[in-house]
Amino acid sequence: MDKNNVAVSGDNVKEQMGKYRHKFKTPFTYEDKTYTELEFNFEKLKGKHLVDIENEMAAVGEYALSPEISTSFLYRLAAKAAGIGSDVILNLPISDFGKIKNVCRDFLVKSGL
């Protein structure tokens, strides 16, 4: 396997590092919008996005000493990478939420952030 690719198990497809497509086994509906998949592009993110996440968390009294293990930080990062509201990610079924959170964590660790 090429070092720039990561294998994604299950129904999800092989993607280039920094990009991930999550396909739902069952379509997910939130606020009258149904999702069959979500695409995450971590490569488009800038340092500003990380600061924005820290500010969002501070505004509600949350802090991430280690962003790579902070669930609150990771779901917000996922939302920014997908270009959707963090409330969508927060309301995913737990199995989908966990897989997406782990992809975010892996991206942060591999990026050295």
PDB file of C-alpha atoms in Angstrom:
ATOM      1  CA  MET A   1       0.000   0.000   0.000  1.00  0.00           C
ATOM      2  CA  ASP A   2       1.223   3.494  -0.886  1.00  0.00           C
ATOM      3  CA  LYS A   3       2.120   5.547   2.214  1.00  0.00           C
ATOM      4  CA  ASN A   4      -0.221   8.338   1.047  1.00  0.00           C
ATOM      5  CA  ASN A   5      -3.253   6.058   1.185  1.00  0.00           C
ATOM      6  CA  VAL A   6      -5.066   4.611   4.140  1.00  0.00           C
ATOM      7  CA  ALA A   7      -7.259   1.546   4.096  1.00  0.00           C
ATOM      8  CA  VAL A   8     -10.704   2.099   5.526  1.00  0.00           C
ATOM      9  CA  SER A   9     -12.611  -0.959   6.649  1.00  0.00           C
ATOM     10  CA  GLY A  10     -16.252  -1.881   6.185  1.00  0.00           C
ATOM     11  CA  ASP A  11     -18.382  -0.061   3.670  1.00  0.00           C
ATOM     12  CA  ASN A  12     -16.063   2.898   3.586  1.00  0.00           C
ATOM     13  CA  VAL A  13     -13.667   3.299   0.689  1.00  0.00           C
ATOM     14  CA  LYS A  14      -9.901   3.652   0.399  1.00  0.00           C
ATOM     15  CA  GLU A  15      -9.027   7.345   0.363  1.00  0.00           C
ATOM     16  CA  GLN A  16      -5.950   9.499   0.082  1.00  0.00           C
ATOM     17  CA  MET A  17      -4.465  10.668   3.363  1.00  0.00           C
ATOM     18  CA  GLY A  18      -6.221  13.826   4.448  1.00  0.00           C
ATOM     19  CA  LYS A  19      -9.497  12.844   2.798  1.00  0.00           C
ATOM     20  CA  TYR A  20     -12.148  10.419   3.974  1.00  0.00           C
ATOM     21  CA  ARG A  21     -15.566   9.368   2.721  1.00  0.00           C
ATOM     22  CA  HIS A  22     -17.895   7.871   5.295  1.00  0.00           C
ATOM     23  CA  LYS A  23     -20.799   5.869   3.887  1.00  0.00           C
ATOM     24  CA  PHE A  24     -23.688   5.217   6.246  1.00  0.00           C
ATOM     25  CA  LYS A  25     -25.051   1.657   6.386  1.00  0.00           C
ATOM     26  CA  THR A  26     -28.462   3.216   6.951  1.00  0.00           C
ATOM     27  CA  PRO A  27     -29.190   6.755   5.731  1.00  0.00           C
ATOM     28  CA  PHE A  28     -28.954   9.278   8.563  1.00  0.00           C
ATOM     29  CA  THR A  29     -31.556  12.045   8.861  1.00  0.00           C
ATOM     30  CA  TYR A  30     -31.019  15.190  10.881  1.00  0.00           C
ATOM     31  CA  GLU A  31     -33.221  18.286  10.754  1.00  0.00           C
ATOM     32  CA  ASP A  32     -35.077  17.106   7.642  1.00  0.00           C
ATOM     33  CA  LYS A  33     -31.871  16.401   5.690  1.00  0.00           C
ATOM     34  CA  THR A  34     -30.901  12.820   4.886  1.00  0.00           C
ATOM     35  CA  TYR A  35     -27.249  11.843   4.501  1.00  0.00           C
ATOM     36  CA  THR A  36     -26.059   8.667   2.777  1.00  0.00           C
ATOM     37  CA  GLU A  37     -22.408   9.656   3.086  1.00  0.00           C
ATOM     38  CA  LEU A  38     -20.182  12.450   4.323  1.00  0.00           C
ATOM     39  CA  GLU A  39     -16.927  13.573   2.750  1.00  0.00           C
ATOM     40  CA  PHE A  40     -14.143  14.937   4.925  1.00  0.00           C
ATOM     41  CA  ASN A  41     -11.257  16.947   3.485  1.00  0.00           C
ATOM     42  CA  PHE A  42      -8.747  17.595   6.242  1.00  0.00           C
ATOM     43  CA  GLU A  43      -6.237  19.017   3.764  1.00  0.00           C
ATOM     44  CA  LYS A  44      -8.373  22.125   3.256  1.00  0.00           C
ATOM     45  CA  LEU A  45      -8.182  23.062   6.932  1.00  0.00           C
ATOM     46  CA  LYS A  46      -5.978  25.926   8.119  1.00  0.00           C
ATOM     47  CA  GLY A  47      -4.546  26.875  11.497  1.00  0.00           C
ATOM     48  CA  LYS A  48      -7.462  29.289  11.862  1.00  0.00           C
ATOM     49  CA  HIS A  49      -9.839  26.328  12.017  1.00  0.00           C
ATOM     50  CA  LEU A  50      -7.990  24.876  15.012  1.00  0.00           C
ATOM     51  CA  VAL A  51      -8.113  28.220  16.803  1.00  0.00           C
ATOM     52  CA  ASP A  52     -11.821  28.547  15.963  1.00  0.00           C
ATOM     53  CA  ILE A  53     -12.452  25.134  17.526  1.00  0.00           C
ATOM     54  CA  GLU A  54     -10.559  26.110  20.687  1.00  0.00           C
ATOM     55  CA  ASN A  55     -12.582  29.345  20.891  1.00  0.00           C
ATOM     56  CA  GLU A  56     -15.876  27.493  20.381  1.00  0.00           C
ATOM     57  CA  MET A  57     -14.980  25.107  23.169  1.00  0.00           C
ATOM     58  CA  ALA A  58     -13.865  27.893  25.525  1.00  0.00           C
ATOM     59  CA  ALA A  59     -17.173  29.680  24.931  1.00  0.00           C
ATOM     60  CA  VAL A  60     -18.997  26.703  26.480  1.00  0.00           C
ATOM     61  CA  GLY A  61     -16.423  26.093  29.223  1.00  0.00           C
ATOM     62  CA  GLU A  62     -14.601  23.200  27.524  1.00  0.00           C
ATOM     63  CA  TYR A  63     -10.857  22.925  26.966  1.00  0.00           C
ATOM     64  CA  ALA A  64      -8.751  20.402  25.067  1.00  0.00           C
ATOM     65  CA  LEU A  65      -5.365  19.822  26.659  1.00  0.00           C
ATOM     66  CA  SER A  66      -4.734  17.078  24.071  1.00  0.00           C
ATOM     67  CA  PRO A  67      -6.877  17.692  20.974  1.00  0.00           C
ATOM     68  CA  GLU A  68      -6.172  14.195  19.605  1.00  0.00           C
ATOM     69  CA  ILE A  69      -7.999  12.603  22.562  1.00  0.00           C
ATOM     70  CA  SER A  70     -10.675  15.247  23.118  1.00  0.00           C
ATOM     71  CA  THR A  71     -13.998  14.035  21.747  1.00  0.00           C
ATOM     72  CA  SER A  72     -15.323  17.603  21.778  1.00  0.00           C
ATOM     73  CA  PHE A  73     -12.378  18.832  19.725  1.00  0.00           C
ATOM     74  CA  LEU A  74     -12.480  15.908  17.297  1.00  0.00           C
ATOM     75  CA  TYR A  75     -16.179  16.147  16.420  1.00  0.00           C
ATOM     76  CA  ARG A  76     -15.802  19.874  15.760  1.00  0.00           C
ATOM     77  CA  LEU A  77     -12.773  19.175  13.574  1.00  0.00           C
ATOM     78  CA  ALA A  78     -14.785  16.584  11.637  1.00  0.00           C
ATOM     79  CA  ALA A  79     -17.546  19.112  11.029  1.00  0.00           C
ATOM     80  CA  LYS A  80     -15.086  21.671   9.679  1.00  0.00           C
ATOM     81  CA  ALA A  81     -13.478  19.074   7.398  1.00  0.00           C
ATOM     82  CA  ALA A  82     -16.926  18.107   6.066  1.00  0.00           C
ATOM     83  CA  GLY A  83     -18.175  21.677   5.775  1.00  0.00           C
ATOM     84  CA  ILE A  84     -21.230  21.021   7.955  1.00  0.00           C
ATOM     85  CA  GLY A  85     -22.448  22.141  11.355  1.00  0.00           C
ATOM     86  CA  SER A  86     -20.953  20.361  14.337  1.00  0.00           C
ATOM     87  CA  ASP A  87     -24.486  19.563  15.522  1.00  0.00           C
ATOM     88  CA  VAL A  88     -24.815  17.125  12.605  1.00  0.00           C
ATOM     89  CA  ILE A  89     -21.748  15.183  13.748  1.00  0.00           C
ATOM     90  CA  LEU A  90     -22.831  15.323  17.378  1.00  0.00           C
ATOM     91  CA  ASN A  91     -26.163  13.682  16.514  1.00  0.00           C
ATOM     92  CA  LEU A  92     -24.763  10.789  14.466  1.00  0.00           C
ATOM     93  CA  PRO A  93     -25.394   7.223  15.613  1.00  0.00           C
ATOM     94  CA  ILE A  94     -22.610   6.274  18.012  1.00  0.00           C
ATOM     95  CA  SER A  95     -20.960   3.726  15.688  1.00  0.00           C
ATOM     96  CA  ASP A  96     -20.653   6.299  12.870  1.00  0.00           C
ATOM     97  CA  PHE A  97     -19.616   9.012  15.337  1.00  0.00           C
ATOM     98  CA  GLY A  98     -16.865   6.758  16.705  1.00  0.00           C
ATOM     99  CA  LYS A  99     -15.465   5.856  13.284  1.00  0.00           C
ATOM    100  CA  ILE A 100     -15.380   9.494  12.191  1.00  0.00           C
ATOM    101  CA  LYS A 101     -13.840  10.583  15.501  1.00  0.00           C
ATOM    102  CA  ASN A 102     -11.100   7.964  15.067  1.00  0.00           C
ATOM    103  CA  VAL A 103     -10.327   9.143  11.529  1.00  0.00           C
ATOM    104  CA  CYS A 104      -9.945  12.690  12.895  1.00  0.00           C
ATOM    105  CA  ARG A 105      -7.687  11.468  15.686  1.00  0.00           C
ATOM    106  CA  ASP A 106      -5.539   9.505  13.234  1.00  0.00           C
ATOM    107  CA  PHE A 107      -5.236  12.553  10.987  1.00  0.00           C
ATOM    108  CA  LEU A 108      -4.090  14.755  13.884  1.00  0.00           C
ATOM    109  CA  VAL A 109      -1.544  12.184  15.066  1.00  0.00           C
ATOM    110  CA  LYS A 110      -0.143  11.586  11.557  1.00  0.00           C
ATOM    111  CA  SER A 111       0.047  15.345  10.968  1.00  0.00           C
ATOM    112  CA  GLY A 112       2.030  15.843  14.160  1.00  0.00           C
ATOM    113  CA  LEU A 113      -0.508  18.284  15.570  1.00  0.00           C
TER     114      LEU A 113
END
